[in-house]
CSV table of C-alpha atoms and ligand atoms in Angstrom, one decimal:
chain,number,residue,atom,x,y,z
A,1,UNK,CA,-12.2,-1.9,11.6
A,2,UNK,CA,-9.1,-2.9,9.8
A,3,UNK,CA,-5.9,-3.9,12.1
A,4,UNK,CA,-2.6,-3.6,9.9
A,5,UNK,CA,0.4,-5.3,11.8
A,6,UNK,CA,3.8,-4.1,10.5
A,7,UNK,CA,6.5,-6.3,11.3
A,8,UNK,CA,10.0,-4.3,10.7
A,9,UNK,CA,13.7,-4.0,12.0
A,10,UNK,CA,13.1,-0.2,11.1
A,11,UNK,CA,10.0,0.8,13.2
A,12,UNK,CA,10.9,4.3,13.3
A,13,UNK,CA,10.5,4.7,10.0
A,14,UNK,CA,6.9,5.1,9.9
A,15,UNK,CA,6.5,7.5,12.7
A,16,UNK,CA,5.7,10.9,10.9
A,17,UNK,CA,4.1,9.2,7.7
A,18,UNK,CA,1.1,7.9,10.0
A,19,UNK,CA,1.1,11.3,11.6
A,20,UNK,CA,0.1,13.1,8.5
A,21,UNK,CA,-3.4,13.7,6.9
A,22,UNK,CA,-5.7,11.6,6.1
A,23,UNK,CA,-4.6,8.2,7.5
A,24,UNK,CA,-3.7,10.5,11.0
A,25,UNK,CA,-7.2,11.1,10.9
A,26,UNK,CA,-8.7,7.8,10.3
A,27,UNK,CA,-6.7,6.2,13.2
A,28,UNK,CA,-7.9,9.2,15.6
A,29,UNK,CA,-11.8,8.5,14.3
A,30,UNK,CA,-10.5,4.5,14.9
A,31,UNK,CA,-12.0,3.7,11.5
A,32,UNK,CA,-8.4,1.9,11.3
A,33,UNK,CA,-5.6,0.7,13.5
A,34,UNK,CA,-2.0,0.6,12.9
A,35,UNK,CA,0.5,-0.8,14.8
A,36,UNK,CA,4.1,-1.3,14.6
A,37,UNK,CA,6.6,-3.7,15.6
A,38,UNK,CA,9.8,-4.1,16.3
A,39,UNK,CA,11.1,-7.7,15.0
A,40,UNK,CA,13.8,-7.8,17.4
A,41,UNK,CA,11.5,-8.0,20.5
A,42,UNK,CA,11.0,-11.6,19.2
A,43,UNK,CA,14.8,-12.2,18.7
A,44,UNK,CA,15.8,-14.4,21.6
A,45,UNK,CA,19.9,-14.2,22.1
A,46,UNK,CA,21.3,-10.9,24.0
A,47,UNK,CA,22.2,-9.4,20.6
A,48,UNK,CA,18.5,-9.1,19.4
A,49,UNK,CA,20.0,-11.0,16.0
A,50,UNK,CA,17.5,-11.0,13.6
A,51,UNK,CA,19.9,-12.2,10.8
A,52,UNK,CA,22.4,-14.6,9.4
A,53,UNK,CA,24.7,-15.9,7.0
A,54,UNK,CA,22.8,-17.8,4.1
A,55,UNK,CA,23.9,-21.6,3.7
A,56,UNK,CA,25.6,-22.7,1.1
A,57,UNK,CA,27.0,-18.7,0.5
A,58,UNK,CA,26.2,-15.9,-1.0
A,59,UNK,CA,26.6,-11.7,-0.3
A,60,UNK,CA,24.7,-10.4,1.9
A,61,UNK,CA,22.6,-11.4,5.3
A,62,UNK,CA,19.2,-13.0,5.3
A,63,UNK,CA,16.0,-12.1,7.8
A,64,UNK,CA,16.3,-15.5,10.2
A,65,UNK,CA,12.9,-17.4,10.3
A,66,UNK,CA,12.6,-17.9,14.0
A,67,UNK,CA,12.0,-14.4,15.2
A,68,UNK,CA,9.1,-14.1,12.2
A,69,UNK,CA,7.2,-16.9,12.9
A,70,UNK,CA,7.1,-15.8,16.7
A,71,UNK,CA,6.2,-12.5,15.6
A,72,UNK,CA,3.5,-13.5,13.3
A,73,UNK,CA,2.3,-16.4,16.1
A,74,UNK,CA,2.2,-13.6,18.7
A,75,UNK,CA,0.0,-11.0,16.3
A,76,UNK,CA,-2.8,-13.7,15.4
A,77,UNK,CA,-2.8,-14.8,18.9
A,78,UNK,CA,-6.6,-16.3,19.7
A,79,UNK,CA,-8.3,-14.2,17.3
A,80,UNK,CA,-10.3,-15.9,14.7
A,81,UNK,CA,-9.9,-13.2,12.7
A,82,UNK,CA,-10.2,-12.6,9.0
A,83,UNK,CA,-6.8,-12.0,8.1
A,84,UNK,CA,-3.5,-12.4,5.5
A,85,UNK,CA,0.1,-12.3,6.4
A,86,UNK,CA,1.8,-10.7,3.8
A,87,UNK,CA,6.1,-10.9,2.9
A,88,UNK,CA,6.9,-8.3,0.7
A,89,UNK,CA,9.5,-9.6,-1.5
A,90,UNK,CA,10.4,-7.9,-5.4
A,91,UNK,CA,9.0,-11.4,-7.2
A,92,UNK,CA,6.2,-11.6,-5.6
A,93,UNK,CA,2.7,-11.1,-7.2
A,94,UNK,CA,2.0,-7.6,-8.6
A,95,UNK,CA,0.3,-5.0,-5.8
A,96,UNK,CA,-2.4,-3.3,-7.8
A,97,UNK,CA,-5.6,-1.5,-7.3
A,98,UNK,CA,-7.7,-5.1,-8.0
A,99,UNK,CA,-6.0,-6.6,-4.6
A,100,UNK,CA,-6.4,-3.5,-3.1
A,101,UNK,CA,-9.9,-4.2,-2.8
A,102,UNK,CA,-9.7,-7.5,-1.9
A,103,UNK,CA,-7.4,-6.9,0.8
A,104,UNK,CA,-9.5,-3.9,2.2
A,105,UNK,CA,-12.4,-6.7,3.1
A,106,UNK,CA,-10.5,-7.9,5.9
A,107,UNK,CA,-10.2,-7.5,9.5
A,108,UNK,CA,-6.2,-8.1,9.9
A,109,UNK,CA,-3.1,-7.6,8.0
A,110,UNK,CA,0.0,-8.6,9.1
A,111,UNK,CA,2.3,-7.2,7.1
A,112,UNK,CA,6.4,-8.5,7.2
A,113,UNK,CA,8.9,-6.1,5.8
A,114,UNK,CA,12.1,-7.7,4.5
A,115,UNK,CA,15.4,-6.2,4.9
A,116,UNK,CA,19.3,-7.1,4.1
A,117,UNK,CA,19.6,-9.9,0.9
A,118,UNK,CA,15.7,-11.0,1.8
A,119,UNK,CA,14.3,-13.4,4.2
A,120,UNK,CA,14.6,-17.2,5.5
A,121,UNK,CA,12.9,-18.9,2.3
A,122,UNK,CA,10.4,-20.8,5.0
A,123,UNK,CA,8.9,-17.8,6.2
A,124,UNK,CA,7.3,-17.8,2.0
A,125,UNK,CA,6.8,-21.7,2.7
A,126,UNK,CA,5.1,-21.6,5.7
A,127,UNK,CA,3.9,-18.4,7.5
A,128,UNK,CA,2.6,-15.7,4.8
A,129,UNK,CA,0.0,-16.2,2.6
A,130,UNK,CA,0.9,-14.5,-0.1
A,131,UNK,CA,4.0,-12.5,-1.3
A,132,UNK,CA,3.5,-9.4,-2.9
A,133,UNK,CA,5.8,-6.5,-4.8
A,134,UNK,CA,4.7,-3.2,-5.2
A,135,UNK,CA,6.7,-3.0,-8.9
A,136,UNK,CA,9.4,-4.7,-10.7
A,137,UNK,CA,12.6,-3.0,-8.9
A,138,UNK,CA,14.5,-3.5,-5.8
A,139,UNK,CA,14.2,-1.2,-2.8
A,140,UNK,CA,16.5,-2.1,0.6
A,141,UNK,CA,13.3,-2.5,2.7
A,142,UNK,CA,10.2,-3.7,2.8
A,143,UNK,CA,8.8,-0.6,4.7
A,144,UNK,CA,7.8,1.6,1.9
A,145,UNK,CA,5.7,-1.1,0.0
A,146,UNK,CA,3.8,-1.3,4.1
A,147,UNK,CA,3.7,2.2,3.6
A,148,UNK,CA,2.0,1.5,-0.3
A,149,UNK,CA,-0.3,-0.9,1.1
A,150,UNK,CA,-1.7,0.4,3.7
A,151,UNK,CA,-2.5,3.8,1.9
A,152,UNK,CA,-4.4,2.2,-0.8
A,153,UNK,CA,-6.1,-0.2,1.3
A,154,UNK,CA,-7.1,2.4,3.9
A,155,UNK,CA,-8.5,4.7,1.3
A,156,UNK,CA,-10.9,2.3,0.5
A,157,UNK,CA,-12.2,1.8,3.8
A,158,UNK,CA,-15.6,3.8,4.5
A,159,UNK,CA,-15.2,7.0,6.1
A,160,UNK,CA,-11.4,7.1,6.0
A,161,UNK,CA,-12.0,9.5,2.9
A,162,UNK,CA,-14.6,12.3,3.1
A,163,UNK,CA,-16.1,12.5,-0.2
A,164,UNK,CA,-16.7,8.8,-0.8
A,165,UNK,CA,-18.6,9.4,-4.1
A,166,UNK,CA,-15.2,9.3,-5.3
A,167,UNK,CA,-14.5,5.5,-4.7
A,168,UNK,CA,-17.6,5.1,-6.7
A,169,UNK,CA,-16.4,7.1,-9.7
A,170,UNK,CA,-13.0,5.4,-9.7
A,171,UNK,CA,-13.3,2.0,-9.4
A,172,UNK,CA,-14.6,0.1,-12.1
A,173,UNK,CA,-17.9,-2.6,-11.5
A,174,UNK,CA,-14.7,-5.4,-11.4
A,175,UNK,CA,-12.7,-2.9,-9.3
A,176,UNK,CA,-10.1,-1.8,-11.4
A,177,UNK,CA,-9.5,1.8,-11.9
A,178,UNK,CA,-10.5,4.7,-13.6
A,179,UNK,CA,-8.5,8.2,-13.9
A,180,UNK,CA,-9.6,10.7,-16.3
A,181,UNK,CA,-7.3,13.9,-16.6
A,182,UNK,CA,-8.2,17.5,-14.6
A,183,UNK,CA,-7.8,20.8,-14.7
A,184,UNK,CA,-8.4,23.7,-12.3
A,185,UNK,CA,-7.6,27.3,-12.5
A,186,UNK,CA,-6.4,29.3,-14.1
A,187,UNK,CA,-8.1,28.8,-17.3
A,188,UNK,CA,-5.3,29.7,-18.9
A,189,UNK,CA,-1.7,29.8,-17.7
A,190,UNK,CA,1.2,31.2,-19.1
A,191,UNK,CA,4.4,30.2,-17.6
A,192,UNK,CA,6.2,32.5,-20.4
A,193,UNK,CA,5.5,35.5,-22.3
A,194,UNK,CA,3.4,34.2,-25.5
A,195,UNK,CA,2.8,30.9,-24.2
A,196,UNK,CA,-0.5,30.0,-23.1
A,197,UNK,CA,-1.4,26.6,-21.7
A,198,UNK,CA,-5.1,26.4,-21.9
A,199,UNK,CA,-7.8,24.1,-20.2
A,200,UNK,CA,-10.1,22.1,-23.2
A,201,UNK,CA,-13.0,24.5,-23.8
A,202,UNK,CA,-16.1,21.8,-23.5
A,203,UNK,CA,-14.8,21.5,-19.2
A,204,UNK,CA,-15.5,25.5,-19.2
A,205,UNK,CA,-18.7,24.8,-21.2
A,206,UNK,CA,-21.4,23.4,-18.4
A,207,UNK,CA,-22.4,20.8,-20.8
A,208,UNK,CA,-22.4,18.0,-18.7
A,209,UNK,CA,-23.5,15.6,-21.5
A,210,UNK,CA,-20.5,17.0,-23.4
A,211,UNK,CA,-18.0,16.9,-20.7
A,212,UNK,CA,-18.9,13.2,-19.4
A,213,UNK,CA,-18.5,12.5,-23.4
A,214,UNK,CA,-14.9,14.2,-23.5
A,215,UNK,CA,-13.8,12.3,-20.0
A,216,UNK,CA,-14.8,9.3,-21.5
A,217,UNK,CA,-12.1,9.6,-24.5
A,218,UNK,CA,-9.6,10.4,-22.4
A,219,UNK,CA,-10.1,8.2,-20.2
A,220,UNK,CA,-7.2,5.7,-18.5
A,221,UNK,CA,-9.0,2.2,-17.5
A,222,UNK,CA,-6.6,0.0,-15.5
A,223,UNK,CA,-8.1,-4.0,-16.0
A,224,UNK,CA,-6.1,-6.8,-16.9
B,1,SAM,N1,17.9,-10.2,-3.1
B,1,SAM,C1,16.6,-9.8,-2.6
B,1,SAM,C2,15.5,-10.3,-3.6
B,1,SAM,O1,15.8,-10.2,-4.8
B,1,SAM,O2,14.4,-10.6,-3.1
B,1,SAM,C3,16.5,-8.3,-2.4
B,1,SAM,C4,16.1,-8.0,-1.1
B,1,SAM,S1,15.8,-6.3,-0.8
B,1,SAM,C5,17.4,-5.6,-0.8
B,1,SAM,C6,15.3,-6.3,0.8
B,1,SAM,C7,13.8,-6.4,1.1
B,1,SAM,O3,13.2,-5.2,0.5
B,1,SAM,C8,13.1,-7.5,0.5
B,1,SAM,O4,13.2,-8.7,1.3
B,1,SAM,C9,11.6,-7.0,0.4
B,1,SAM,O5,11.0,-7.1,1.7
B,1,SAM,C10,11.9,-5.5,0.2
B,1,SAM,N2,11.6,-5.2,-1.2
B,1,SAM,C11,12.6,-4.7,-2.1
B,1,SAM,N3,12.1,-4.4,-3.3
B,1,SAM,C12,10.7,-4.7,-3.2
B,1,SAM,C13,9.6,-4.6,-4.1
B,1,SAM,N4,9.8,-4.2,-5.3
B,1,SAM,N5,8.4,-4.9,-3.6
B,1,SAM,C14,8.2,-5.3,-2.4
B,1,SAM,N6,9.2,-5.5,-1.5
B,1,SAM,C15,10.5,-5.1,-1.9
């Protein structure tokens, strides 16, 4: 089983996504666990600070590094684990279907979602193991690339989707990713009067030589 470890000043946050469909389901069948936590339970003043001005100036607050590295001490606690602690951070490396896979092979992912101007620069020195970005903008939180994470690790973990067969048809042998376009009905749809958007003849033909053929030029191979 897989143990994500989300480390947040915005716990709430996640409460209905991990409520809904299929990862609801997967953490009632415990095929994986998800826990959240609340950063200031490691802040140690009265105030539950869990930010700062940054030295030598600047706009903005910065995540302080003390209450992280207690956090992330606390999470691994004995366990011998196989894990990664992960900062989400917009310059970090590129999240992508590849590291997906990677990731979905271990047993713990602590995950530390930044808020405010970023984070203490030693928490990237010395506590995660790798920074990652889920694309070249900036949001205000690290909780929705948690949220992007975990979804597209989880779906690769056995049994968390039902028809399986699909991991197999989308991930390529050096696990990058396939998509090929779909149709369903109707065959044909018209969303005005003479307009008529139709599905490629050779899906409605049962030619499965001829289809497979067809997918295969239209098909979108993500590798780098
Ligand atoms: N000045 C900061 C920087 O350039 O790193 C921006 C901080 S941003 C407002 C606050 C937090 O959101 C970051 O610490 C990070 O955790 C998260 N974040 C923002 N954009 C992100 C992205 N594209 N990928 C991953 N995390 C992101």
């Amino acid at each position: 089983m897989i143990k994500f470890d989300i480390i947040t000043i915005l716990p709430e946050t996640f409460g209905s996504y991990f409520s809904e469909s299929l990862i609801a389901r997967a953490l009632k069948k415990k095929i994986i666990k998800i826990k959240v936590h609340n950063l200031r339970k490691w802040a140690k003043d009265k105030h539950k600070t869990v930010d700062d001005r940054p030295f030598g100036g600047g706009l903005g607050m910065v995540m302080k590094v003390e209450p992280i590295y207690r956090a992330v001490k606390s999470l691994k606690g004995k366990s011998k684990a196989k894990r990664r602690i992960i900062m989400f951070t917009p310059r970090g490396k590129k999240f992508d279907q590849r590291l997906a896979y990677k990731l979905s092979k271990f047993d713990q992912l602590i995950l530390i979602c930044g808020r405010y101007e970023g984070v203490d620069e030693r928490v990237a020195e010395h506590i995660a193991d790798m920074e990652l970005s889920i694309g070249d903008y900036v949001l205000m939180g690290g909780e929705i690339p948690a949220m992007v994470l975990i979804e597209t690790v989880s779906r690769l973990i056995p049994g968390v989707i039902s028809k399986e067969e699909l991991l197999k048809e989308r991930i390529t042998k050096d696990k990058g990713f396939i998509e090929h376009v779909q149709y369903t009905r109707p065959e044909v749809f018209e969303p005005e009067k003479g307009v008529k958007w139709k599905v490629p003849k050779v899906l409605l033909s049962g030619n499965h030589k001829e289809i497979e053929k067809w997918r295969k030029k239209y098909l979108r191979v993500i590798e780098k």
